[in-house]
Coordinates of C-alpha atoms and ligand atoms in Angstrom, one line a residue:
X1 CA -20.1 -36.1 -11.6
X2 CA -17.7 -36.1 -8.8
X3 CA -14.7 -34.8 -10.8
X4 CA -17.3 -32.1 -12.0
X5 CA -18.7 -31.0 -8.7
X6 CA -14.7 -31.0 -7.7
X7 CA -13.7 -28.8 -11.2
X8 CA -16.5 -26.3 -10.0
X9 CA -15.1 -26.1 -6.7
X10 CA -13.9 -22.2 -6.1
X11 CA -10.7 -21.7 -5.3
X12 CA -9.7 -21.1 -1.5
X13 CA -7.8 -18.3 -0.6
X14 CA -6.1 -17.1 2.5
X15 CA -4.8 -13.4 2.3
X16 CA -2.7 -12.1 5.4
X17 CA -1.7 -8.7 5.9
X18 CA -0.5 -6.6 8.7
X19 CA -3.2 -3.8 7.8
X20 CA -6.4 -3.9 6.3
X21 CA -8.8 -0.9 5.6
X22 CA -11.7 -0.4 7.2
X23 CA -10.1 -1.8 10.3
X24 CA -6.6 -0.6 9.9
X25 CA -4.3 1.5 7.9
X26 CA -0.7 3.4 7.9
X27 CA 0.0 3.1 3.7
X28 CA -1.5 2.0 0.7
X29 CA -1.0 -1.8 1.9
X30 CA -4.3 -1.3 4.2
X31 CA -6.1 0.3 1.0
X32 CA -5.1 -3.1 -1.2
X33 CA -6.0 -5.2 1.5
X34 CA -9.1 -3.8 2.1
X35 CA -10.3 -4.3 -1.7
X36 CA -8.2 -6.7 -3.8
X37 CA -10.0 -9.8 -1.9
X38 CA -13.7 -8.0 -2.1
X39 CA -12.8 -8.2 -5.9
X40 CA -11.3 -11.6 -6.0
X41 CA -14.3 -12.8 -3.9
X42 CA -16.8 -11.5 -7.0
X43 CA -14.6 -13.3 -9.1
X44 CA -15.2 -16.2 -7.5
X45 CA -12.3 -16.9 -5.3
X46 CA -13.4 -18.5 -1.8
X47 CA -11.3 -15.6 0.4
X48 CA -10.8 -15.0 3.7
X49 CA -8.6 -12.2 5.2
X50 CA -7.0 -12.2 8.2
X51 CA -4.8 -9.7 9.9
X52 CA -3.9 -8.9 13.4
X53 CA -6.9 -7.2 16.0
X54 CA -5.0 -3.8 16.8
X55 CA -6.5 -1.2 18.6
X56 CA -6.7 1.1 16.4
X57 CA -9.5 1.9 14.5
X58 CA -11.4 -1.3 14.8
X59 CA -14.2 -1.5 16.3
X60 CA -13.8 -4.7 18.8
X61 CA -17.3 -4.8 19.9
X62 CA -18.7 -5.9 15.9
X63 CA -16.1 -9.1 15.9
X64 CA -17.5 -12.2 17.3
X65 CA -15.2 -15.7 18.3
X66 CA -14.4 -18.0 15.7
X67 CA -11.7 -20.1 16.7
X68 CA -8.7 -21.0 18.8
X69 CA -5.5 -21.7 18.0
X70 CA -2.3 -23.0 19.6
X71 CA 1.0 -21.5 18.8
X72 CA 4.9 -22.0 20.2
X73 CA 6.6 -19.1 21.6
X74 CA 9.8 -19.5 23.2
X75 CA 8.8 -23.0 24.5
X76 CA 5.5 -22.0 26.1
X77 CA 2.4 -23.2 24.7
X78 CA 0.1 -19.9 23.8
X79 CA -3.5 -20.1 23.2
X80 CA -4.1 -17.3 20.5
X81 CA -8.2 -16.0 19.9
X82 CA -9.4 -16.1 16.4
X83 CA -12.1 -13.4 16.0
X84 CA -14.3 -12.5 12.9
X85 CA -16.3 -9.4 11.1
X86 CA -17.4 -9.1 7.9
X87 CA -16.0 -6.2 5.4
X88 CA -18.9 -3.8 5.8
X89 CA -21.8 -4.4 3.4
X90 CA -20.5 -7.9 2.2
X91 CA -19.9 -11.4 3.5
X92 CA -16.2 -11.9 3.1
X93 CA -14.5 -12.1 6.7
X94 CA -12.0 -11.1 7.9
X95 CA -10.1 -13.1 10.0
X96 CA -8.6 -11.5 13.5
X97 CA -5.6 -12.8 15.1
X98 CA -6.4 -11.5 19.0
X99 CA -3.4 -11.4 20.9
X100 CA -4.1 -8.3 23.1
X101 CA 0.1 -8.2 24.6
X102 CA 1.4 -7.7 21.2
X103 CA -1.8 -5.9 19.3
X104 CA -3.7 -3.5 21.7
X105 CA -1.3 -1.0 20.9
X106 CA -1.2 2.9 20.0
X107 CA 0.8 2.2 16.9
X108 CA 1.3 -1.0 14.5
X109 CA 4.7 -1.2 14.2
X110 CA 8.1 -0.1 15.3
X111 CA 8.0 -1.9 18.3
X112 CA 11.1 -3.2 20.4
X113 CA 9.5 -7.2 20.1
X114 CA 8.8 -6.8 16.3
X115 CA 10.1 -9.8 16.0
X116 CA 7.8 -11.4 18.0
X117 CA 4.6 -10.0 17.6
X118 CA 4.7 -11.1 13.8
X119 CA 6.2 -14.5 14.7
X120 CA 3.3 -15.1 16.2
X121 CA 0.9 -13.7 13.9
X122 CA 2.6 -15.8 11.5
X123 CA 2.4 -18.9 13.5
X124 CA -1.1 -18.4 14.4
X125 CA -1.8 -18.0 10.1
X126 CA 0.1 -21.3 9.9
X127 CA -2.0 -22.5 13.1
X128 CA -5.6 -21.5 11.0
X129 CA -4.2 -22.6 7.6
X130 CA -3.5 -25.9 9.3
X131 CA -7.1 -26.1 11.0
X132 CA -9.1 -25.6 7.9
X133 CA -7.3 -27.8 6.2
X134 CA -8.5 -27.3 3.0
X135 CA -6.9 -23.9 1.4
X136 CA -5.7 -24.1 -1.9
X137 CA -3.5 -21.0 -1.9
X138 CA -2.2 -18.3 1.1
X139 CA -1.5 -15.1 0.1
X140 CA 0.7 -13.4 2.3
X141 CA 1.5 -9.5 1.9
X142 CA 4.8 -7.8 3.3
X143 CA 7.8 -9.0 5.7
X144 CA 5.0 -9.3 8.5
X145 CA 4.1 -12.8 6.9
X146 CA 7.7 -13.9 5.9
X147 CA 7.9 -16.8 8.5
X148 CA 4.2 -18.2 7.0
X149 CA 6.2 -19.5 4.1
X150 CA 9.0 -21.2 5.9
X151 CA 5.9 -22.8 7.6
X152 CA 3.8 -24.1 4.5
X153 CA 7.2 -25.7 2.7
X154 CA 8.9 -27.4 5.5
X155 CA 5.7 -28.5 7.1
X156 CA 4.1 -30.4 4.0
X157 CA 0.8 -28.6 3.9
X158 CA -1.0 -28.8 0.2
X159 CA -0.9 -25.2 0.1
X160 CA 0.3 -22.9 -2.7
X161 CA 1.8 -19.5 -1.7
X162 CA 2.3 -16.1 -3.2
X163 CA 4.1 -13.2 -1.3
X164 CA 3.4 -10.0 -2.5
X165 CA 6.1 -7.1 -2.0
X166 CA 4.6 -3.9 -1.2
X167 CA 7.5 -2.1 -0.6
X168 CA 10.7 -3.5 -0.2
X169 CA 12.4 -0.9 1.7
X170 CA 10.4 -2.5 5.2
X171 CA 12.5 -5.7 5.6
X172 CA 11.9 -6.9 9.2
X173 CA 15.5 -7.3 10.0
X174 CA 16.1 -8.6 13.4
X175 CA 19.0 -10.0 15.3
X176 CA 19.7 -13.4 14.6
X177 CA 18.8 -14.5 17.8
X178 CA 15.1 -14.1 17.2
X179 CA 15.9 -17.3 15.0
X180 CA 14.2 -19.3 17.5
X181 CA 11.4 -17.3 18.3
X182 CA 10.3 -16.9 14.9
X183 CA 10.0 -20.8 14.4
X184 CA 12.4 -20.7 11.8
X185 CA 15.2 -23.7 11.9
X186 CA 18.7 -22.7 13.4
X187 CA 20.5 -24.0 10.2
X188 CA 18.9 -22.0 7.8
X189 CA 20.8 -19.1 9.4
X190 CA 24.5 -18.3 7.5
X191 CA 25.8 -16.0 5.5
X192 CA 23.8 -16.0 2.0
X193 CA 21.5 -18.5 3.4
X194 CA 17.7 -18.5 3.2
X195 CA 16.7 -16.4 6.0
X196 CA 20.3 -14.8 6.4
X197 CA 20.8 -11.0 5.2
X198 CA 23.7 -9.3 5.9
X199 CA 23.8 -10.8 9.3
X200 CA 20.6 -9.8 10.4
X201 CA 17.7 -12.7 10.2
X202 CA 15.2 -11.3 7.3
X203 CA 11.7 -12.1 7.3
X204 CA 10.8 -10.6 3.8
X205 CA 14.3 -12.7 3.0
X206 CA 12.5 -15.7 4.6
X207 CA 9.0 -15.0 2.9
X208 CA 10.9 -14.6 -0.7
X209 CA 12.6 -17.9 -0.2
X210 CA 10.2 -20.2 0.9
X211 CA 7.4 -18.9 -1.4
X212 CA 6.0 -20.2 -4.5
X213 CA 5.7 -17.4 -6.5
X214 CA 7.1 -13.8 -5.6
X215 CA 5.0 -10.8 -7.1
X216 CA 5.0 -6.7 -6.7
X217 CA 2.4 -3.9 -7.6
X218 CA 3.8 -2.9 -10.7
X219 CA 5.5 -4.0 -13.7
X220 CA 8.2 -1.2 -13.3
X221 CA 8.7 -1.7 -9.7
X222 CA 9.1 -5.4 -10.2
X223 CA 11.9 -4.7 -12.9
X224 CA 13.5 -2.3 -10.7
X225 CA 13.7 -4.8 -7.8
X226 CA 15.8 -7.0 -9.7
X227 CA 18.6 -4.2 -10.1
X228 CA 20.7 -3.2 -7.2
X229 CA 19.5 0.9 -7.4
X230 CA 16.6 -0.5 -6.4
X231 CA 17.0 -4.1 -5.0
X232 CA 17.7 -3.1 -1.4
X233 CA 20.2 -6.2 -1.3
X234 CA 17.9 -8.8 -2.6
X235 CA 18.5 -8.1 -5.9
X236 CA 20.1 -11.0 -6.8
X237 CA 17.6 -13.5 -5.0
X238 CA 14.6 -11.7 -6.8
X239 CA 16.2 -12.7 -9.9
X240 CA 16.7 -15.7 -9.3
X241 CA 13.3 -16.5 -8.4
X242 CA 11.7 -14.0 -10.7
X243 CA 9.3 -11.7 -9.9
X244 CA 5.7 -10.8 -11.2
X245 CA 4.3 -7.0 -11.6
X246 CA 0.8 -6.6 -11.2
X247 CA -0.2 -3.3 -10.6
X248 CA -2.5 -2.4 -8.2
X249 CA -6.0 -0.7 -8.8
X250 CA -8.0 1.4 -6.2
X251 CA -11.7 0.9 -4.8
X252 CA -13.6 3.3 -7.3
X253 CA -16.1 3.0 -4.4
X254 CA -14.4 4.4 -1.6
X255 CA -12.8 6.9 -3.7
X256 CA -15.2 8.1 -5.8
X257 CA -16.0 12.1 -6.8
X258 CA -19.6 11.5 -7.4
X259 CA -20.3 9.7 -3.7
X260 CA -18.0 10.7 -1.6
X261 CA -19.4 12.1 2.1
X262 CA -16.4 13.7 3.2
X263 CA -16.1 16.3 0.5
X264 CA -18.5 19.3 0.6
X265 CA -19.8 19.1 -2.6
X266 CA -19.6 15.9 -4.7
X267 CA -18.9 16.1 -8.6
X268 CA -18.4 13.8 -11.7
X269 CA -17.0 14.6 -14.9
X270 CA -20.0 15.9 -17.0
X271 CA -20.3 18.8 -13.7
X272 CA -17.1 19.4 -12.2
X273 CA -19.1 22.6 -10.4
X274 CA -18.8 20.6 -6.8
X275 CA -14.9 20.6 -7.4
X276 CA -14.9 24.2 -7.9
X277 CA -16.7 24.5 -4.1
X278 CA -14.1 21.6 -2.9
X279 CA -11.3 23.7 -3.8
X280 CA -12.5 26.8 -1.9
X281 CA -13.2 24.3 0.9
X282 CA -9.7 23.3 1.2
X283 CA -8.7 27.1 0.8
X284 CA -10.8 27.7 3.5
X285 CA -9.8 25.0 5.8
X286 CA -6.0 25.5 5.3
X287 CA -6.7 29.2 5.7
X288 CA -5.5 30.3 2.3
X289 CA -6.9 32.9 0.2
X290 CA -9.6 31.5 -2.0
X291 CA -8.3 32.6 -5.7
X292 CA -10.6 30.0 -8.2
X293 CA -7.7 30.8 -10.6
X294 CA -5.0 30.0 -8.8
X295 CA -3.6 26.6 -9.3
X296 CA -3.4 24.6 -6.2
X297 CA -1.2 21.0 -5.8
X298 CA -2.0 18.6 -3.2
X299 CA 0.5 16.5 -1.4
X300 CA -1.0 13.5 1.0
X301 CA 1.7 11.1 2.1
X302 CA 4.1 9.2 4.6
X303 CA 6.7 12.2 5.7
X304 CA 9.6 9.7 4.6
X305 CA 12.8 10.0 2.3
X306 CA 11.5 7.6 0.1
X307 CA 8.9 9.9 -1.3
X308 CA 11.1 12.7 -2.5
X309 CA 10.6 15.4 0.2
X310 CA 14.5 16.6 0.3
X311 CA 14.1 17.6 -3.9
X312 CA 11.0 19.2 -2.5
X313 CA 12.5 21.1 0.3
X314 CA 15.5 21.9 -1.9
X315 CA 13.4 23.5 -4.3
X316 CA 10.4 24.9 -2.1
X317 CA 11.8 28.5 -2.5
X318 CA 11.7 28.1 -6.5
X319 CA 8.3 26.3 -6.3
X320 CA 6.6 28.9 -3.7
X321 CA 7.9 31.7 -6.2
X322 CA 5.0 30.6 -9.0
X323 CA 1.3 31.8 -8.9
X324 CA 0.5 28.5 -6.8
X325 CA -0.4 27.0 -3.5
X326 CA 0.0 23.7 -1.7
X327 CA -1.4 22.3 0.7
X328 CA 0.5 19.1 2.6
X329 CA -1.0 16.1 4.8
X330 CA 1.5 13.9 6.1
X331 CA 3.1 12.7 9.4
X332 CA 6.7 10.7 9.4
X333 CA 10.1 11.7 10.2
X334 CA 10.9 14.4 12.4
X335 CA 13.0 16.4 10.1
X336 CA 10.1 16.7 7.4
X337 CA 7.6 18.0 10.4
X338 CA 10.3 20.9 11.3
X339 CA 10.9 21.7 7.7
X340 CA 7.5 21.8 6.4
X341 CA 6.6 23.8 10.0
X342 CA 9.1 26.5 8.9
X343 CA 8.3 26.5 5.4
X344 CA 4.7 26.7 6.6
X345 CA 5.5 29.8 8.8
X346 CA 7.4 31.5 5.7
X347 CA 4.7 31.1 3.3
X348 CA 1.5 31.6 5.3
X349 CA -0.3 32.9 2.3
X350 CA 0.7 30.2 0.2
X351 CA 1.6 26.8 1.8
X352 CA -0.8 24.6 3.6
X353 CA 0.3 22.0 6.3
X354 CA -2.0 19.5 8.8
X355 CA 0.7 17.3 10.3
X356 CA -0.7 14.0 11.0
X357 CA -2.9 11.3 9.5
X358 CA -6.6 12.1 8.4
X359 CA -8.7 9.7 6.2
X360 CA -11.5 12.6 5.3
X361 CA -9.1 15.4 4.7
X362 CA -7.1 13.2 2.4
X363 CA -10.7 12.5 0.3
X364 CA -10.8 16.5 0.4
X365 CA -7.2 17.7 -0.8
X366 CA -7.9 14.7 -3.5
X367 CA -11.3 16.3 -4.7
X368 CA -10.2 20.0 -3.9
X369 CA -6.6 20.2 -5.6
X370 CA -5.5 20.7 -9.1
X371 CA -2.8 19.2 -9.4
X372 CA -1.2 16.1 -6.8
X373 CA 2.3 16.0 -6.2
X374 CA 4.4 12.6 -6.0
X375 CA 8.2 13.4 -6.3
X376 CA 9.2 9.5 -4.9
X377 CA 13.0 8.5 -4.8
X378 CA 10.7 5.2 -5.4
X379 CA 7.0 4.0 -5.8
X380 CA 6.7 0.5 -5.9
X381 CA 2.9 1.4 -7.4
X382 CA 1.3 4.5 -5.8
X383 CA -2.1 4.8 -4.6
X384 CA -2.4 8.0 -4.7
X385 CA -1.7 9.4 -7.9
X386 CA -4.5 7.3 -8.6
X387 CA -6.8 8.7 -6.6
X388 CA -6.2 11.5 -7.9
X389 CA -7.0 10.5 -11.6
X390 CA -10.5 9.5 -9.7
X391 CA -11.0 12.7 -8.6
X392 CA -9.9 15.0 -11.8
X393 CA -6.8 16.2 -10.4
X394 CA -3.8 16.5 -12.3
X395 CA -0.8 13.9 -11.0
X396 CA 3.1 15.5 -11.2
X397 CA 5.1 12.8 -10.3
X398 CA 8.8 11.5 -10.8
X399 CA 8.7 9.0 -13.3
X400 CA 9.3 5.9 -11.1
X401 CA 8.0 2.0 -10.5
X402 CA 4.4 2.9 -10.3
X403 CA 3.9 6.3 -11.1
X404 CA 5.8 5.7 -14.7
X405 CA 3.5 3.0 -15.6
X406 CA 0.5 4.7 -14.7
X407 CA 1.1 8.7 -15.6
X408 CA 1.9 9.9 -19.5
X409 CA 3.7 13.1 -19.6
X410 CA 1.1 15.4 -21.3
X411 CA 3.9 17.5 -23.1
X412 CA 5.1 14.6 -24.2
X413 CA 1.9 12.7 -25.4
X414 CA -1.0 15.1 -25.8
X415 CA -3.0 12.4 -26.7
X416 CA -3.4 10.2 -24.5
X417 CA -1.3 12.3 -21.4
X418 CA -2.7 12.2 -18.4
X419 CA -0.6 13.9 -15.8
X420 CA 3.0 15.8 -15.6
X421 CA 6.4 13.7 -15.1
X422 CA 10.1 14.2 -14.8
X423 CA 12.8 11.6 -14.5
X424 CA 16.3 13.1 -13.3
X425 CA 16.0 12.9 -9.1
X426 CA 16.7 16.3 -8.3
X427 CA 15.2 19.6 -7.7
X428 CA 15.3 21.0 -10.8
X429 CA 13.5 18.4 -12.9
X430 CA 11.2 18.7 -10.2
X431 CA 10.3 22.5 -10.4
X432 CA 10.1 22.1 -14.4
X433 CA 7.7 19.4 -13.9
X434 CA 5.6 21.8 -11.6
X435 CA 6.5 24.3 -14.1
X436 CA 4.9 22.8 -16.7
X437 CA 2.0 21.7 -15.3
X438 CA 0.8 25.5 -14.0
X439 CA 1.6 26.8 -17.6
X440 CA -1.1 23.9 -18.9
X441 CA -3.8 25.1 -16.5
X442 CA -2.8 28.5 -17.2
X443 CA -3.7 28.0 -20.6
X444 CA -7.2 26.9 -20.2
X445 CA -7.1 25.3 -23.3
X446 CA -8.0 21.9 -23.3
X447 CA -8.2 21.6 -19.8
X448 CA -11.3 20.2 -19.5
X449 CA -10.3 17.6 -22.1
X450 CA -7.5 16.5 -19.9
X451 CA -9.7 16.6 -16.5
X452 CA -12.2 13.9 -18.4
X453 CA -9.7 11.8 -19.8
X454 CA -8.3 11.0 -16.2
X455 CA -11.3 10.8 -14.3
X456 CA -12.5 8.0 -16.8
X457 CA -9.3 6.0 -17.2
X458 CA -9.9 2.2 -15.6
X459 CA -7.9 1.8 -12.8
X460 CA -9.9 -0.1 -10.6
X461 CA -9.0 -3.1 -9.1
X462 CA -11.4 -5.3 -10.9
X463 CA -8.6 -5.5 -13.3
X464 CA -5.4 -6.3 -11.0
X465 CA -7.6 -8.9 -9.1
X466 CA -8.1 -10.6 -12.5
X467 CA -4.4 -10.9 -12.8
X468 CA -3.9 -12.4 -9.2
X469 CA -6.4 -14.5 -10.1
X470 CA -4.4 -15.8 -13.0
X471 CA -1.5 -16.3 -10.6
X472 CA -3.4 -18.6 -8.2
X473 CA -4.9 -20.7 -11.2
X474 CA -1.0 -21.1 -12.3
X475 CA 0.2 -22.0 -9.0
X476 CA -2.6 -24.6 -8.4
X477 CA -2.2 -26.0 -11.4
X478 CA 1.7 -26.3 -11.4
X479 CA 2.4 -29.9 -10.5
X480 CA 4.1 -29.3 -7.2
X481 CA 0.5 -28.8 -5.9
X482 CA -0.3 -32.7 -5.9
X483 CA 2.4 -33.2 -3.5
X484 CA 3.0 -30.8 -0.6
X485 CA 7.0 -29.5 -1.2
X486 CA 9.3 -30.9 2.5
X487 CA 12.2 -29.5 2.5
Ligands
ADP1 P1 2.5 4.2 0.8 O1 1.8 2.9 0.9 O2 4.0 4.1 0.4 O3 2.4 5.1 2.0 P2 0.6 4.8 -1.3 O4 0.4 6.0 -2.3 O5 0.6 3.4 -1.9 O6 1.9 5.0 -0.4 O7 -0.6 4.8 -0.3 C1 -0.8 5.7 0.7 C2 -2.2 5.7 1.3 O8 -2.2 6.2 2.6 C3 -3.2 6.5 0.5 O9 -4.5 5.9 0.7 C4 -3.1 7.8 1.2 O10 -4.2 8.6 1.0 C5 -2.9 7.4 2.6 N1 -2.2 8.4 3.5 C6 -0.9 8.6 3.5 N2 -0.6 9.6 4.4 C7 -1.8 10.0 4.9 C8 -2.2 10.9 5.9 N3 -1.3 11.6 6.6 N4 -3.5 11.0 6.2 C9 -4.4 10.3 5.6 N5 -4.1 9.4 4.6 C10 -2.8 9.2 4.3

């Protein structure tokens, strides 16, 4: 009976990430976070989150204490506050590391002491994983956990571990010196060593290393990695340790047409009447004319290079020359804000632009637009052409990582087609793309047909927490796990 009891036992989970949505968000990592362990958790999985307490967006007053930890920072002893909430309407917690000098800040990241702060959210993961005692697998997410893995293999906890790459553009490259300060051993550091990347101490470098397994949200993605077009450097060490795509699926929840109390007028696919009235929203809200007829392509996103805004800006003129409009939400790099302003300025009439980050306006370009626009140098997996399937509008995207395994060229498969994609980086494939896609809803025909297909693909994250699932059941049962790995 004992073994039984034992076999039934659920597996434990730890899942760390640097943001988490409800409580906080800058990309699609907080949107994963925020729904991959509620799904794992009604699979079964015993999960706990944990992230740091920021000030941003959370609302401090609904956590409560639930432990104290002791980490090592440059050779002083810190205590470090352990706070807890639930995910709203379940009983999953969410762990929060409060450390007020490195968190209770206006932004998440970028900061001078990088280093630090997630050293010590790090060691304070390792501090809790140590406490409880008894978790069968951590799941960290991103460079902000690197040092977390060092921690479980040279430490000899019987712990599994599974980093998941998000993006492997963010590195968190620091000078070598932080060596110290991160807890990470001096003689790891030299050149081609474990934490060692071209002379800078990398903690995604670290996190890769020291892991069990090494996963990214999509298959594509997870190829591309492994090449050096796409391996930022690590190329070679991904393929030696081999790397899993899973792709990511979105909270059909939170984003869903039919429920959704940020958009004027709801909808779902048998009565798409509410996102004719979104659509004139938007118009209305972005002060363009409202034309019914007139095709109009959203764009929400980071203003960065990595998501193809120079092939837009090359081509804007081209693009603003069709019957369309476009409306843009995004804050980033400076350069994008000026352009976009001045584009904005030109083509009053036609072009859209809110510069910043805004959760309900992004629900109402989603619900509101025709068509979505994604021209990414790379997309490790994409959230938002997703999104935008939920909502019955149109994806264009460049056929990348995430965006090629999730959109079908409708030209090229009428069948089973379910958005508008073009391969060659450059602004040309781009506007033929767009191209395209306006002659298709010009057409009328079959649009309907196309708007239903999409807004009932499965893309939730039922199934990608399935696959994870799979992933910790391998690791637990790989015969390392009977005896804790010191290196
Ligand atoms: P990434 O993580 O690279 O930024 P994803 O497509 O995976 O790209 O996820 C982006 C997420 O962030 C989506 O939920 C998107 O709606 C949201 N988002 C991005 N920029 C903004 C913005 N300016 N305002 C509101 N939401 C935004």
């Amino acid at each position: 009976m004992a073994t039984k009891k034992k076999e039934n036992k659920p597996l434990k989970a730890l899942f760390a990430a640097s943001e988490v949505v409800p409580f906080s968000k800058t990309g699609g990592l907080a949107d994963v976070s925020g729904s991959l362990p509620i799904a794992l958790s009604k699979l079964g999985t015993d999960i706990r989150v944990i992230t740091p307490l920021y000030r941003q967006k959370t609302d401090i007053k609904k956590t409560r204490p639930h432990s104290k930890v002791t980490v090592e920072m440059n050779d002083k002893k810190i205590v470090v506050d352990i706070r807890q909430a639930e995910f709203p309407n379940t009983t999953i917690p969410c762990l929060f590391v409060d450390y007020p000098e490195y968190f209770d800040r206006e932004e998440l990241y970028s900061y001078p002491d990088d280093a630090e702060r997630f050293a010590l959210f790090s060691k304070a993961v390792y501090a809790h994983l140590l406490a409880e005692g008894d978790y069968d697998i951590f799941h960290g997410n991103d460079w902000q956990t690197g040092p977390v893995f060092y921690f479980i293999k040279s430490r000899g906890i019987k712990c599994r571990s599974l980093l998941t790459i998000h993006n492997l553009q963010y590195q968190g490259l620091f000078a070598p010196e932080m060596i110290e300060a991160a807890g990470l051993d001096k003689s790891l550091f030299y050149p081609g060593g474990p934490v060692e990347y071209y002379g800078k101490l990398g903690y995604m470098k670290t996190g890769i290393t020291f892991a069990d397994a090494v996963n990214t949200v999509s298959e594509g993605y997870a190829k591309e990695i492994q090449t050096p077009e796409y391996g930022e450097g690590l190329e070679g060490v991904l393929k030696e340790k081999g790397v899993v795509g899973i792709l990511n699926g979105i909270d059909t929840e939170v984003w869903n047409p039919a429920a959704d109390k940020h958009l004027a007028a709801t909808y779902n696919y048998c009565d798409l009447s509410g996102k004719k009235k979104d659509k004139k929203d938007l118009q209305k809200k972005f002060g363009l004319p409202a034309e019914d007829d007139t095709p109009l392509i959203g764009i929400i996103s980071r203003l960065a290079d990595q998501k193809g805004f120079d092939i837009l800006l090359e081509s804007f003129d081209e693009i603003m020359s069709f019957p369309i409009q476009i409306v843009l939400l995004g804050t980033g790099q400076e350069i994008y804000h000026k352009e976009f302003t001045k584009m904005n300025k030109k083509y009053k009439q036609k072009f859209g632009l809110e510069l910043g980050f805004n959760n309900a306006l992004a629900h109402q370009i989603e619900a509101g637009s025709d068509f979505f626009l994604m021209p990414s140098r790379f997309e490790p997996c994409g959230l938002n052409q997703m999104y935008s399937l939920r909502y019955g509008t149109v994806p264009v995207v460049r056929a990348t990582g995430g965006l090629a395994d999730t959109i079908i060229d409708i030209d090229h498969n009428p069948i089973v087609g379910n958005g508008f994609s073009f391969e060659e980086y450059k602004g040309e494939a781009l506007v033929d793309a767009v191209k395209r896609a306006v002659a298709c809803y010009n057409r009328k025909d079959g649009w309907k047909d196309i708007i239903v297909r999409i807004m009932t693909a499965d893309i939730s994250v039922e199934a990608s927490a399935r696959k994870y699932l799979e992933v910790y059941h391998c690791l637990e049962n790989s015969p390392a796990k009977k005896e804790a790995a010191v290196i």
